[in-house]
CSV table of C-alpha atoms and ligand atoms in Angstrom, one decimal:
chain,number,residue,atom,x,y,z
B,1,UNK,CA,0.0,0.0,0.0
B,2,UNK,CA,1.4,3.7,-0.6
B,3,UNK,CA,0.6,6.4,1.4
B,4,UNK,CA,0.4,9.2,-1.0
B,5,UNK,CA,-1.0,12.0,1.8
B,6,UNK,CA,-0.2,13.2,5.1
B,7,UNK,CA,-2.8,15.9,6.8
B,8,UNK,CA,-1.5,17.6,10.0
B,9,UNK,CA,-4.3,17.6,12.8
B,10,UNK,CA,-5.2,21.2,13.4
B,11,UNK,CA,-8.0,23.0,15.9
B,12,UNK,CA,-10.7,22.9,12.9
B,13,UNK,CA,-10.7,19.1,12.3
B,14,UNK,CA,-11.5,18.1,16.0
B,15,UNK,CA,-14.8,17.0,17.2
B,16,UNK,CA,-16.4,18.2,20.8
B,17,UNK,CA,-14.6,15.7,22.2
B,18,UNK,CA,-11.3,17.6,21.4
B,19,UNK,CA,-10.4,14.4,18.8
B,20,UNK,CA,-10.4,13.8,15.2
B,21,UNK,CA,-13.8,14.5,14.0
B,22,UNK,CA,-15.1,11.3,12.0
B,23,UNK,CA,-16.6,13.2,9.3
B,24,UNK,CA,-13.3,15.5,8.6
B,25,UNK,CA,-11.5,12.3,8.1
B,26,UNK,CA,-13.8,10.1,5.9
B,27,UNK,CA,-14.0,13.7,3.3
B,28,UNK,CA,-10.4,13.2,3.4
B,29,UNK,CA,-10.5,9.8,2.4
B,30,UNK,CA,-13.4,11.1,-0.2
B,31,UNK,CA,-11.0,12.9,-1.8
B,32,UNK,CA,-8.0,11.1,-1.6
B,33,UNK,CA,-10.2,8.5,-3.4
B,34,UNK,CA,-11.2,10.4,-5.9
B,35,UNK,CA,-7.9,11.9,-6.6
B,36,UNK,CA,-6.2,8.5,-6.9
B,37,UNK,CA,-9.2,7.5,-9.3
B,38,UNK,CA,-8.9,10.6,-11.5
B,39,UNK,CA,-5.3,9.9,-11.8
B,40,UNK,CA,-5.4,6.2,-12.5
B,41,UNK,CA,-8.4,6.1,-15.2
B,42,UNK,CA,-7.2,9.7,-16.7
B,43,UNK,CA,-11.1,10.9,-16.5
B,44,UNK,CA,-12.1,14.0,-13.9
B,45,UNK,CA,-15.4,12.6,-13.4
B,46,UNK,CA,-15.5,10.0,-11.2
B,47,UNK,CA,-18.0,9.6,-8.0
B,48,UNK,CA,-17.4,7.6,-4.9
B,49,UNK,CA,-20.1,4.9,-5.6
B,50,UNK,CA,-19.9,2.7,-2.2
B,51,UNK,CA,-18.0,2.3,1.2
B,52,UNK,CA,-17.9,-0.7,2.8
B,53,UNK,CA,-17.8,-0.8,6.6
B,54,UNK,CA,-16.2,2.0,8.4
B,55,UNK,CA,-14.5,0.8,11.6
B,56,UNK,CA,-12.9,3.6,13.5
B,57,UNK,CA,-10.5,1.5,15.8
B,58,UNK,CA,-8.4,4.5,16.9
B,59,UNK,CA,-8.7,8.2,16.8
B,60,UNK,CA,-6.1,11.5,16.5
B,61,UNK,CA,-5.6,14.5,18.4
B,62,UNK,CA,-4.2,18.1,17.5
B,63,UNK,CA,-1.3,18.0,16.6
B,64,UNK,CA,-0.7,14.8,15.2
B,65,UNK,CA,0.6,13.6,12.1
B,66,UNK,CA,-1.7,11.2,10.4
B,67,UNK,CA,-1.4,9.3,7.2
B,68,UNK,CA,-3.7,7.9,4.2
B,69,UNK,CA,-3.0,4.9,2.4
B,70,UNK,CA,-4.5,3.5,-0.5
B,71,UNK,CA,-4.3,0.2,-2.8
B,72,UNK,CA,-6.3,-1.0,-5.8
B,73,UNK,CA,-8.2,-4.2,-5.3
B,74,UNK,CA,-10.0,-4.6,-8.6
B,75,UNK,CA,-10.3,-2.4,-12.2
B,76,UNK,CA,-13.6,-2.9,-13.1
B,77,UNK,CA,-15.4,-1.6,-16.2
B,78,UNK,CA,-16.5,1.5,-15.3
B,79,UNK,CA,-15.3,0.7,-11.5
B,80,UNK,CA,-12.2,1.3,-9.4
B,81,UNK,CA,-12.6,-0.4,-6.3
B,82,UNK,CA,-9.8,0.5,-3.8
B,83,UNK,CA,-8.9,-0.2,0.1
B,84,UNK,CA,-8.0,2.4,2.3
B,85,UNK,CA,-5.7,2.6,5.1
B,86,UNK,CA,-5.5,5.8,7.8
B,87,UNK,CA,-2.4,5.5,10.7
B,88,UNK,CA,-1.7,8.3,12.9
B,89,UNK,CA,2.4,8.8,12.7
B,90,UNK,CA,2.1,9.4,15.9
B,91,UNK,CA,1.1,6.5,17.9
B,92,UNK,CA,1.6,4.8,15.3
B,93,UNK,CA,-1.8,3.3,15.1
B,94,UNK,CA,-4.1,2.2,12.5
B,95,UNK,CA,-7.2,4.7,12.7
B,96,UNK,CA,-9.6,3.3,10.0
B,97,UNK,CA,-9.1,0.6,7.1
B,98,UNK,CA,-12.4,0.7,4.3
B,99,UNK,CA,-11.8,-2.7,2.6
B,100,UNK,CA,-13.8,-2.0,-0.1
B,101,UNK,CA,-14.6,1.7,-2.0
B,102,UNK,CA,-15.8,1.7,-5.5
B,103,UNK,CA,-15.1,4.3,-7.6
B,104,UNK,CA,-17.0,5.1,-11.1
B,105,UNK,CA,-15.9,6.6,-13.8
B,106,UNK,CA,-18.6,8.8,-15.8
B,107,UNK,CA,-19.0,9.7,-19.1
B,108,UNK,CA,-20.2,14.1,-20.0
B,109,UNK,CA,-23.9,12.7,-19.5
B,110,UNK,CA,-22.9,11.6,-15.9
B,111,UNK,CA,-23.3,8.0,-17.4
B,112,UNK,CA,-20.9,5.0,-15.8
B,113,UNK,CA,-18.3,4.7,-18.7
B,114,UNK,CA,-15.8,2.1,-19.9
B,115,UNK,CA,-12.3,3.0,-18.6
B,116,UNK,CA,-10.1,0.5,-20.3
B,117,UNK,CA,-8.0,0.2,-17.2
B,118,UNK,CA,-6.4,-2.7,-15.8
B,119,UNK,CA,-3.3,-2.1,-13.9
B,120,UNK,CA,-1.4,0.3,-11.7
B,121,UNK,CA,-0.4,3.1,-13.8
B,122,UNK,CA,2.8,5.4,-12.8
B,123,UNK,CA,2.8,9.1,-14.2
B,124,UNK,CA,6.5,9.0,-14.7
B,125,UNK,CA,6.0,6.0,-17.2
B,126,UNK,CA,3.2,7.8,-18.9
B,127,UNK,CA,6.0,10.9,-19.2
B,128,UNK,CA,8.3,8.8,-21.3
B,129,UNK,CA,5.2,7.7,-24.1
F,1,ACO,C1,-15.9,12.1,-5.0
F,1,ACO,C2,-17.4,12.5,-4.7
F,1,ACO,O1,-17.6,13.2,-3.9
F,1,ACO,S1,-18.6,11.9,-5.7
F,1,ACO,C3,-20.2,12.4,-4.9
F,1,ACO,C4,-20.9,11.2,-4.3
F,1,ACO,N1,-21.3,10.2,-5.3
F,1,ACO,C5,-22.3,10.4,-6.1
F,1,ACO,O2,-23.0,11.5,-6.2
F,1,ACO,C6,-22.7,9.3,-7.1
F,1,ACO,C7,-24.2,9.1,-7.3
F,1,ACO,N2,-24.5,7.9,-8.0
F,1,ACO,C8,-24.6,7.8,-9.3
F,1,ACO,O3,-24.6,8.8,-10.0
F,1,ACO,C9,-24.9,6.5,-9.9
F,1,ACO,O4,-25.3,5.6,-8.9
F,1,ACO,C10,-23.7,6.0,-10.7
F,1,ACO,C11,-23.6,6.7,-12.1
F,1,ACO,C12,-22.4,6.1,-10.0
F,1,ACO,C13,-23.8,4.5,-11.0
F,1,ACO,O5,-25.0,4.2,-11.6
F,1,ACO,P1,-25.5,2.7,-11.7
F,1,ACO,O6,-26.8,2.8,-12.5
F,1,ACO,O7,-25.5,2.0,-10.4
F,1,ACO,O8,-24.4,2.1,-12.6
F,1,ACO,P2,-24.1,0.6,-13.0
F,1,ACO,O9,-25.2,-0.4,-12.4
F,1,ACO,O10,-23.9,0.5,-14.4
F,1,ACO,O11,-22.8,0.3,-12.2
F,1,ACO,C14,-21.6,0.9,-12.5
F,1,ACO,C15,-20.4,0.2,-11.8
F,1,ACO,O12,-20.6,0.4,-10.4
F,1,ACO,C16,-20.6,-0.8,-9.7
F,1,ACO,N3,-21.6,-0.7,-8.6
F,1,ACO,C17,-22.9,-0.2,-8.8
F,1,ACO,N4,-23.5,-0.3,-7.6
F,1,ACO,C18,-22.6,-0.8,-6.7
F,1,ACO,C19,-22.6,-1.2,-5.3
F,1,ACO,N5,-23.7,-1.0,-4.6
F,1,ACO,N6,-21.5,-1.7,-4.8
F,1,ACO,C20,-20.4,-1.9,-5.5
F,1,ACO,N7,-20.3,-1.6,-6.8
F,1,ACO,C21,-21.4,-1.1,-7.4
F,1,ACO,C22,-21.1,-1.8,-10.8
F,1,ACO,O13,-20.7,-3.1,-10.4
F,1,ACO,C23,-20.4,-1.3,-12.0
F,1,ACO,O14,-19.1,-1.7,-12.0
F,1,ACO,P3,-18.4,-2.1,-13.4
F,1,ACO,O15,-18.8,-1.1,-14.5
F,1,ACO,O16,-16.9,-2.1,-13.2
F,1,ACO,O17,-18.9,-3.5,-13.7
């Protein structure tokens, strides 16, 4: 798994209970998601299309360091379906994993279209075409 993104934990992110609000993190995984998605299947519209179960098994405070993960399970047709893994640098825990997220890729009508994708694409390769 790489771990494209680190987010610093700052006063805006934290929930009531002065910890890493649950919402703030699973728009970061959102997007993260989506970037990776836009990236691999070269289209700028994709939508998130499903999450499987979201177990938060530990948390972040201010201050910390955390980091997002993410691995390609299966290229579908029109589908990207990635895992996602969050650890917090700090305590070097794991905060969430997603097993599954399926990613679409849409056509200009908002249609799901064919991406032709089926592996792991580097930009640096696509540089030397
Ligand atoms: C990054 C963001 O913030 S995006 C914003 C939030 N997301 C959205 O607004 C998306 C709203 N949803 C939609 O527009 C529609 O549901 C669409 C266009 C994504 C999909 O429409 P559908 O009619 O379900 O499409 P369709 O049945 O053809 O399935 C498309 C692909 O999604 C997969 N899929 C559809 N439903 C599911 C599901 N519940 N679980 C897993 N995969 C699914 C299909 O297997 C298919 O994959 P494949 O093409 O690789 O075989």
């Amino acid at each position: 798994m790489r771990f494209h993104t680190r987010k610093w934990v700052k006063p805006q992110d934290l929930n009531p209970n002065a910890s890493l609000f649950g919402g703030r993190l699973l728009e970061w995984i959102d997007e993260e998601c989506a970037l990776y998605s836009i990236i691999q299947l070269e289209n700028p519209k994709v939508v998130t299309k499903f999450m499987s179960e979201i177990n938060f098994q530990s948390s972040a405070v201010q201050g910390d360091i955390i980091e997002i993960g993410i691995d390609v399970v299966k290229f579908g047709n029109a589908s990207l379906t990635l895992r996602c893994e969050v650890r917090n640098k700090m305590t070097r825990e794991t905060i969430i994993s997603i097993e599954n997220i399926v990613m679409v890729s849409l056509d200009k009508n908002g249609k799901p279209q064919a991406h032709g994708k089926s592996e792991i694409e580097f930009v640096k390769d696509r540089l030397k075409d």
